Short mmCIF file of C-alpha atoms in Angstrom, two decimals:
data_model
loop_
_atom_site.label_atom_id
_atom_site.label_comp_id
_atom_site.label_asym_id
_atom_site.label_seq_id
_atom_site.Cartn_x
_atom_site.Cartn_y
_atom_site.Cartn_z
CA UNK A 1 -12.58 -13.35 -22.23
CA UNK A 2 -9.82 -11.91 -23.10
CA UNK A 3 -8.54 -8.28 -23.09
CA UNK A 4 -5.33 -6.04 -24.81
CA UNK A 5 -3.17 -4.56 -21.93
CA UNK A 6 -0.24 -2.51 -21.77
CA UNK A 7 3.00 -3.09 -20.73
CA UNK A 8 4.25 -0.43 -19.60
CA UNK A 9 0.91 0.33 -17.76
CA UNK A 10 1.46 -3.46 -16.20
CA UNK A 11 5.12 -3.02 -15.93
CA UNK A 12 5.06 0.71 -13.92
CA UNK A 13 2.09 -0.71 -11.70
CA UNK A 14 4.59 -3.34 -10.62
CA UNK A 15 7.66 -1.35 -9.80
CA UNK A 16 4.79 0.06 -7.97
CA UNK A 17 3.86 -2.45 -5.62
CA UNK A 18 7.47 -3.27 -5.56
CA UNK A 19 8.47 0.92 -4.10
CA UNK A 20 5.68 -0.07 -1.61
CA UNK A 21 6.65 -3.09 0.17
CA UNK A 22 10.54 -1.42 0.46
CA UNK A 23 9.53 1.32 1.95
CA UNK A 24 6.23 0.04 4.11
CA UNK A 25 9.32 -2.22 5.01
CA UNK A 26 12.43 0.62 5.91
CA UNK A 27 10.55 3.40 6.50
CA UNK A 28 12.35 5.39 4.15
CA UNK A 29 11.46 8.49 3.20
CA UNK A 30 12.81 9.76 -0.11
CA UNK A 31 11.30 6.89 -2.23
CA UNK A 32 8.01 8.29 -1.86
CA UNK A 33 9.73 11.30 -3.27
CA UNK A 34 11.82 9.24 -6.12
CA UNK A 35 8.87 7.28 -6.67
CA UNK A 36 5.60 8.41 -5.16
CA UNK A 37 3.13 4.47 -6.05
CA UNK A 38 0.63 5.78 -5.07
CA UNK A 39 -0.25 8.48 -7.07
CA UNK A 40 0.67 5.90 -9.29
CA UNK A 41 -2.53 2.67 -9.35
CA UNK A 42 -4.81 5.58 -8.20
CA UNK A 43 -4.48 7.15 -11.65
CA UNK A 44 -3.91 3.41 -13.10
CA UNK A 45 -6.70 2.70 -11.08
CA UNK A 46 -8.88 5.79 -12.32
CA UNK A 47 -7.24 4.75 -16.44
CA UNK A 48 -8.88 0.18 -16.17
CA UNK A 49 -11.89 1.98 -14.14
CA UNK A 50 -13.13 4.69 -17.33
CA UNK A 51 -12.04 1.45 -19.62
CA UNK A 52 -14.82 -0.40 -18.12
CA UNK A 53 -17.57 2.24 -17.38
CA UNK A 54 -16.99 2.95 -21.38
CA UNK A 55 -17.09 -0.20 -22.18
CA UNK A 56 -19.79 -1.88 -20.19
CA UNK A 57 -22.40 1.11 -20.08
CA UNK A 58 -23.90 0.76 -17.56
CA UNK A 59 -22.61 1.73 -13.91
CA UNK A 60 -24.05 -0.34 -11.89
CA UNK A 61 -22.74 -3.48 -12.79
CA UNK A 62 -19.24 -1.55 -13.59
CA UNK A 63 -18.98 -1.20 -9.38
CA UNK A 64 -21.10 -4.69 -8.72
CA UNK A 65 -17.51 -5.74 -10.49
CA UNK A 66 -15.19 -4.30 -8.71
CA UNK A 67 -16.61 -3.81 -5.21
CA UNK A 68 -16.09 -8.00 -5.47
CA UNK A 69 -12.97 -7.90 -6.59
CA UNK A 70 -12.09 -5.47 -3.86
CA UNK A 71 -13.95 -7.00 -1.24
CA UNK A 72 -13.06 -10.45 -1.13
CA UNK A 73 -9.37 -10.61 -0.02
CA UNK A 74 -10.53 -7.70 1.99
CA UNK A 75 -12.93 -10.34 3.87
CA UNK A 76 -10.60 -12.69 3.50
CA UNK A 77 -7.84 -11.51 5.35
CA UNK A 78 -10.59 -9.54 7.41
CA UNK A 79 -11.06 -13.13 9.12
CA UNK A 80 -7.85 -14.60 9.24
CA UNK A 81 -7.26 -10.80 11.33
CA UNK A 82 -10.00 -11.46 13.39
CA UNK A 83 -8.43 -14.25 14.66
CA UNK A 84 -5.55 -13.64 15.33
CA UNK A 85 -6.46 -10.77 17.76
CA UNK A 86 -9.40 -13.11 19.13
CA UNK A 87 -6.60 -15.30 19.68
CA UNK A 88 -4.59 -13.63 22.12
CA UNK A 89 -7.18 -12.38 23.36
CA UNK A 90 -8.85 -8.03 23.05
CA UNK A 91 -8.05 -6.35 26.60
CA UNK A 92 -10.21 -4.73 28.51
CA UNK A 93 -8.51 -1.43 28.72
CA UNK A 94 -9.05 -0.95 24.77
CA UNK A 95 -10.58 1.83 23.41
CA UNK A 96 -11.72 -0.79 20.18
CA UNK A 97 -13.59 -2.72 20.79
CA UNK A 98 -15.03 -7.28 18.36
CA UNK A 99 -18.99 -4.71 19.24
CA UNK A 100 -18.28 -1.17 18.65
CA UNK A 101 -20.22 -0.86 15.22
CA UNK A 102 -16.86 0.88 12.97
CA UNK A 103 -16.54 -2.83 12.78
CA UNK A 104 -17.96 -2.98 9.84
CA UNK A 105 -15.95 -0.95 8.19
CA UNK A 106 -14.57 -4.56 7.42
CA UNK A 107 -16.70 -5.31 5.23
CA UNK A 108 -17.72 -2.15 3.93
CA UNK A 109 -14.63 -0.61 4.34
CA UNK A 110 -15.89 3.15 4.17
CA UNK A 111 -13.04 4.79 5.95
CA UNK A 112 -10.74 2.12 8.14
CA UNK A 113 -11.95 -0.64 9.92
CA UNK A 114 -10.11 -0.32 13.30
CA UNK A 115 -8.30 -3.54 15.24
CA UNK A 116 -6.78 -4.19 18.85
CA UNK A 117 -2.90 -3.52 19.20
CA UNK A 118 -2.45 -7.58 18.07
CA UNK A 119 -4.17 -6.18 15.15
CA UNK A 120 -3.16 -2.99 13.67
CA UNK A 121 -0.44 -4.74 11.05
CA UNK A 122 -3.19 -6.07 9.60
CA UNK A 123 -5.25 -2.33 8.99
CA UNK A 124 -2.20 0.07 8.57
CA UNK A 125 -1.90 -0.49 4.65
CA UNK A 126 -6.16 -0.13 4.25
CA UNK A 127 -6.73 3.58 3.91
CA UNK A 128 -5.36 3.22 0.03
CA UNK A 129 -8.70 0.55 0.22
CA UNK A 130 -11.03 2.57 1.42
CA UNK A 131 -10.12 5.62 -1.18
CA UNK A 132 -10.09 3.16 -3.91
CA UNK A 133 -13.21 2.46 -3.24
CA UNK A 134 -14.70 5.75 -2.51
CA UNK A 135 -13.27 6.47 -6.41
CA UNK A 136 -14.79 3.56 -7.34
CA UNK A 137 -18.75 4.58 -6.26
CA UNK A 138 -18.21 7.81 -7.00
CA UNK A 139 -16.96 7.28 -10.90
CA UNK A 140 -20.56 7.13 -12.56
CA UNK A 141 -20.44 10.19 -11.04
CA UNK A 142 -16.87 11.90 -11.54
CA UNK A 143 -16.40 10.89 -15.51
CA UNK A 144 -18.93 12.45 -17.09
CA UNK A 145 -17.48 15.28 -15.22
CA UNK A 146 -14.52 15.02 -15.15
CA UNK A 147 -15.65 14.77 -19.68
CA UNK A 148 -17.24 17.68 -19.39
CA UNK A 149 -15.56 20.48 -18.09
CA UNK A 150 -11.67 18.57 -17.61
CA UNK A 151 -9.43 21.90 -15.94
CA UNK A 152 -12.06 22.80 -13.90
CA UNK A 153 -12.09 19.50 -12.54
CA UNK A 154 -8.58 18.39 -12.13
CA UNK A 155 -7.91 22.35 -10.67
CA UNK A 156 -11.22 20.98 -7.92
CA UNK A 157 -8.59 19.04 -6.35
CA UNK A 158 -6.68 20.63 -4.57
CA UNK A 159 -8.49 24.44 -3.47
CA UNK A 160 -10.79 20.76 -1.48
CA UNK A 161 -7.56 19.97 -0.26
CA UNK A 162 -6.24 23.33 0.32
CA UNK A 163 -9.84 24.44 1.86
CA UNK A 164 -9.50 20.66 4.65
CA UNK A 165 -6.36 21.44 4.68
CA UNK A 166 -7.07 25.50 6.08
CA UNK A 167 -10.22 24.51 7.39
CA UNK A 168 -11.80 21.18 9.94
CA UNK A 169 -15.53 22.89 10.28
CA UNK A 170 -15.64 20.78 13.65
CA UNK A 171 -15.35 17.48 11.96
CA UNK A 172 -13.83 14.19 13.52
CA UNK A 173 -10.68 12.95 12.06
CA UNK A 174 -12.77 9.70 11.25
CA UNK A 175 -14.50 11.69 8.98
CA UNK A 176 -11.32 14.80 7.65
CA UNK A 177 -9.31 12.20 7.55
CA UNK A 178 -10.48 9.58 4.69
CA UNK A 179 -11.55 13.52 2.83
CA UNK A 180 -8.33 14.74 3.32
CA UNK A 181 -6.82 11.34 0.83
CA UNK A 182 -9.78 11.23 -1.24
CA UNK A 183 -8.61 14.72 -2.11
CA UNK A 184 -5.17 14.13 -2.22
CA UNK A 185 -5.35 11.75 -4.96
CA UNK A 186 -8.14 12.76 -6.49
CA UNK A 187 -6.53 14.89 -9.16
CA UNK A 188 -4.00 11.08 -9.87
CA UNK A 189 -7.75 8.95 -10.31
CA UNK A 190 -8.71 12.28 -12.85
CA UNK A 191 -5.53 11.55 -14.34
CA UNK A 192 -6.32 8.09 -15.14
CA UNK A 193 -9.43 8.94 -17.14
CA UNK A 194 -7.06 12.00 -19.24
CA UNK A 195 -5.44 8.58 -20.39
CA UNK A 196 -8.03 6.30 -21.16
CA UNK A 197 -9.35 8.81 -22.98
CA UNK A 198 -6.31 9.41 -24.56
CA UNK A 199 -6.59 13.14 -23.58
CA UNK A 200 -2.86 13.44 -22.61
CA UNK A 201 -1.54 11.84 -25.89
CA UNK A 202 -3.52 14.80 -27.93
CA UNK A 203 -1.47 17.13 -25.80
CA UNK A 204 1.58 18.22 -26.63
CA UNK A 205 5.17 18.58 -24.97
CA UNK A 206 5.01 22.34 -24.56
CA UNK A 207 2.15 22.12 -23.05
CA UNK A 208 3.41 18.79 -20.52
CA UNK A 209 5.87 20.07 -19.58
CA UNK A 210 6.00 23.92 -18.16
CA UNK A 211 3.14 22.53 -16.11
CA UNK A 212 5.08 19.31 -15.15
CA UNK A 213 6.96 21.73 -14.14
CA UNK A 214 4.96 24.24 -12.17
CA UNK A 215 3.74 21.21 -10.08
CA UNK A 216 6.56 20.00 -9.21
CA UNK A 217 8.67 23.17 -7.97
CA UNK A 218 5.30 23.61 -6.15
CA UNK A 219 5.53 20.50 -4.07
CA UNK A 220 9.16 20.37 -3.59
CA UNK A 221 8.58 23.39 -2.23
CA UNK A 222 6.68 22.97 0.02
CA UNK A 223 8.03 19.37 0.33
CA UNK A 224 11.11 21.66 1.86
CA UNK A 225 9.71 23.76 4.02
CA UNK A 226 7.43 21.09 5.83
CA UNK A 227 11.18 18.64 6.28
CA UNK A 228 11.37 19.31 10.00
CA UNK A 229 8.36 17.56 10.79
CA UNK A 230 7.77 15.15 7.60
CA UNK A 231 11.55 14.25 7.09
CA UNK A 232 10.87 13.83 3.89
CA UNK A 233 7.89 11.91 3.44
CA UNK A 234 5.30 12.68 1.49
CA UNK A 235 3.02 10.57 2.81
CA UNK A 236 3.00 12.67 6.43
CA UNK A 237 2.24 16.31 3.92
CA UNK A 238 -0.85 16.20 1.94
CA UNK A 239 -1.23 19.19 0.11
CA UNK A 240 3.02 18.24 -1.49
CA UNK A 241 2.19 15.41 -1.64
CA UNK A 242 -0.93 16.70 -3.59
CA UNK A 243 1.56 18.20 -6.04
CA UNK A 244 4.23 16.53 -6.24
CA UNK A 245 2.29 13.06 -7.02
CA UNK A 246 -0.44 14.81 -10.57
CA UNK A 247 3.70 15.80 -12.03
CA UNK A 248 5.29 13.15 -11.23
CA UNK A 249 2.03 11.01 -12.61
CA UNK A 250 0.87 13.49 -16.01
CA UNK A 251 5.03 12.73 -16.67
CA UNK A 252 4.73 8.96 -16.66
CA UNK A 253 1.67 8.80 -19.10
CA UNK A 254 2.52 11.11 -21.55
CA UNK A 255 5.74 9.08 -21.22
CA UNK A 256 4.81 6.00 -24.19
CA UNK A 257 8.04 3.82 -25.08
CA UNK A 258 7.81 1.03 -26.74
CA UNK A 259 8.06 -2.49 -24.42
CA UNK A 260 8.92 -4.27 -27.08
CA UNK A 261 12.41 -5.27 -24.96
CA UNK A 262 9.55 -6.77 -22.49
CA UNK A 263 8.87 -9.66 -24.08
CA UNK A 264 12.61 -11.50 -25.14
CA UNK A 265 12.76 -11.28 -20.88
CA UNK A 266 9.88 -13.73 -20.62
CA UNK A 267 10.50 -15.04 -17.00
CA UNK A 268 10.73 -10.96 -16.34
CA UNK A 269 7.81 -10.84 -18.06
CA UNK A 270 6.18 -13.47 -16.62
CA UNK A 271 6.91 -11.90 -12.86
CA UNK A 272 4.42 -8.83 -13.87
CA UNK A 273 1.98 -10.79 -15.01
CA UNK A 274 1.62 -11.92 -11.12
CA UNK A 275 2.90 -8.78 -9.64
CA UNK A 276 -0.63 -7.37 -11.98
CA UNK A 277 -2.84 -10.30 -11.68
CA UNK A 278 -2.43 -10.86 -7.49
CA UNK A 279 -2.05 -7.46 -6.85
CA UNK A 280 -5.20 -7.14 -3.87
CA UNK A 281 -3.19 -10.10 -2.41
CA UNK A 282 -0.22 -8.92 -2.61
CA UNK A 283 -0.57 -5.22 -1.11
CA UNK A 284 -3.39 -6.99 1.19
CA UNK A 285 -1.48 -9.77 3.74
CA UNK A 286 2.72 -7.83 2.93
CA UNK A 287 2.12 -5.68 6.30
CA UNK A 288 2.07 -8.43 8.10
CA UNK A 289 4.57 -10.91 7.05
CA UNK A 290 6.34 -7.48 8.02
CA UNK A 291 5.92 -7.63 11.06
CA UNK A 292 5.84 -10.98 11.43
CA UNK A 293 9.38 -11.15 10.17
CA UNK A 294 10.77 -7.65 12.71
CA UNK A 295 9.26 -10.28 15.68
CA UNK A 296 11.58 -13.15 13.35
CA UNK A 297 14.81 -11.29 13.78
CA UNK A 298 13.85 -9.71 17.64
CA UNK A 299 13.48 -13.25 18.57
CA UNK A 300 17.73 -12.82 17.83
CA UNK A 301 18.37 -9.47 19.05
CA UNK A 302 18.32 -8.36 15.61
CA UNK A 303 15.91 -4.55 15.91
CA UNK A 304 14.11 -4.51 12.32
CA UNK A 305 11.66 -1.59 13.04
CA UNK A 306 14.17 0.96 11.92
CA UNK A 307 16.81 -0.93 10.95
CA UNK A 308 20.66 0.55 11.43
CA UNK A 309 22.63 -2.39 9.43
CA UNK A 310 22.45 -3.38 6.25
CA UNK A 311 22.64 -6.81 6.78
CA UNK A 312 19.29 -6.54 9.01
CA UNK A 313 17.56 -4.51 5.90
CA UNK A 314 18.79 -6.44 3.44
CA UNK A 315 17.14 -9.83 5.91
CA UNK A 316 13.62 -7.37 6.07
CA UNK A 317 13.05 -7.39 3.01
CA UNK A 318 14.17 -10.56 1.92
CA UNK A 319 11.71 -12.29 4.80
CA UNK A 320 9.10 -10.03 3.50
CA UNK A 321 9.10 -11.07 -0.06
CA UNK A 322 9.13 -14.46 1.27
CA UNK A 323 6.10 -13.90 3.84
CA UNK A 324 4.00 -11.70 0.85
CA UNK A 325 4.46 -14.58 -2.11
CA UNK A 326 3.75 -17.57 -0.26
CA UNK A 327 0.38 -15.39 1.39
CA UNK A 328 0.34 -14.69 -2.27
CA UNK A 329 0.38 -18.61 -3.35
CA UNK A 330 -1.98 -18.92 -0.22
CA UNK A 331 -4.45 -16.61 -0.76
CA UNK A 332 -4.06 -15.23 -3.97
CA UNK A 333 -6.68 -18.06 -5.54
CA UNK A 334 -9.38 -15.62 -3.32
CA UNK A 335 -9.33 -13.00 -6.46
CA UNK A 336 -9.75 -15.79 -8.95
CA UNK A 337 -13.09 -16.25 -6.65
CA UNK A 338 -13.50 -12.67 -7.14
CA UNK A 339 -12.62 -12.24 -11.08
CA UNK A 340 -15.26 -15.45 -11.50
CA UNK A 341 -12.60 -17.44 -13.10
CA UNK A 342 -11.38 -21.15 -12.05
CA UNK A 343 -8.77 -21.00 -8.55
CA UNK A 344 -4.71 -21.79 -9.02
CA UNK A 345 -2.25 -21.20 -7.48
CA UNK A 346 -1.15 -18.65 -9.64
CA UNK A 347 -2.57 -17.48 -12.51
CA UNK A 348 -1.93 -18.51 -16.41
CA UNK A 349 0.01 -16.88 -18.26
CA UNK A 350 -2.09 -16.11 -21.99
CA UNK A 351 0.23 -13.69 -23.25
CA UNK A 352 -0.28 -14.25 -27.00
CA UNK A 353 1.98 -11.59 -28.64
CA UNK A 354 1.81 -9.98 -33.01
CA UNK A 355 4.83 -9.48 -34.83
CA UNK A 356 6.61 -6.47 -33.53
CA UNK A 357 3.14 -5.10 -30.95
CA UNK A 358 4.40 -3.90 -28.02
CA UNK A 359 1.11 -4.44 -26.65
CA UNK A 360 -0.14 -7.68 -25.36
CA UNK A 361 -3.28 -10.01 -24.97
CA UNK A 362 -3.62 -11.19 -20.82
CA UNK A 363 -6.97 -11.55 -18.55
CA UNK A 364 -9.72 -8.98 -17.45
CA UNK A 365 -7.72 -6.72 -15.20
CA UNK A 366 -7.13 -6.81 -10.99
CA UNK A 367 -9.31 -5.51 -8.42
CA UNK A 368 -6.12 -2.72 -8.47
CA UNK A 369 -7.40 -1.61 -11.47
#
């Protein structure tokens, strides 16, 4: 059954996906400041998760639905990834072997699954899948707590993150890394709840602006003092990332521009639809594409790992987009099966608009939701 969707939200998510691909391909650190995509993606996912919980009323049904939408595309990637790793052989001196119990994280990614050296480009972005999974599993607890104590819950992630940054409690990186990622983006996920419940729209700008400025100043200051290590890449430093992402997401979700202009650009609107409908596939498969295109460019003597010329960078970006488009055509139908829709190379265009309507009707939310 079709559901009403917000074209502003869909456009933001599409921009976030494109920014992720460009950042991973070129490693341009300042892009994480200009547009903190991961915080945005978690916030939008939190909003749609709250919508599903509110509409369904059954936590088990909602969580199982989200898991299916997430895991089937992941298992497809894992099947191809394992084939590649086995084809190249597993070095005997590799600390990770196929029989390692942690390989079960490829089935249920409660942590980032391990790989051989040849599989690293398959799991390089899976920390997001792991963090998303924890958010989904804990939303039946987080959502009612947030609705009872919104201010306290929004402050809690920063306290937890500070504690983790100061004390490891003897925990291994295997536990600390996903816990740190969870705390870094928890406030953004909760802002998604606030967005769905209409809390952000009820906040007056005279309240929103000081909060945004305070969080941005703290995040910016922490980024500046840690610049020698982070090189202004927010993904390398959790605390400034948490504050900056929170400020950016709060401003972005409170700002509600009309999107009527998009209806006059049907091709762009269709592209945004496609990026949203195949978001999980695009996210999972773009990183292997960067690796493959890099190998191809390297065979021609071009340095693609850290491109030093505009030409090489353009070739790497274009090649990555081409790879991702082909991979989406080849594997995107898995998302249809996960959503219990008829599989197709491209999702159908189901938008219908009334006169002056700034929203659109389309298929149910994608698995990144």
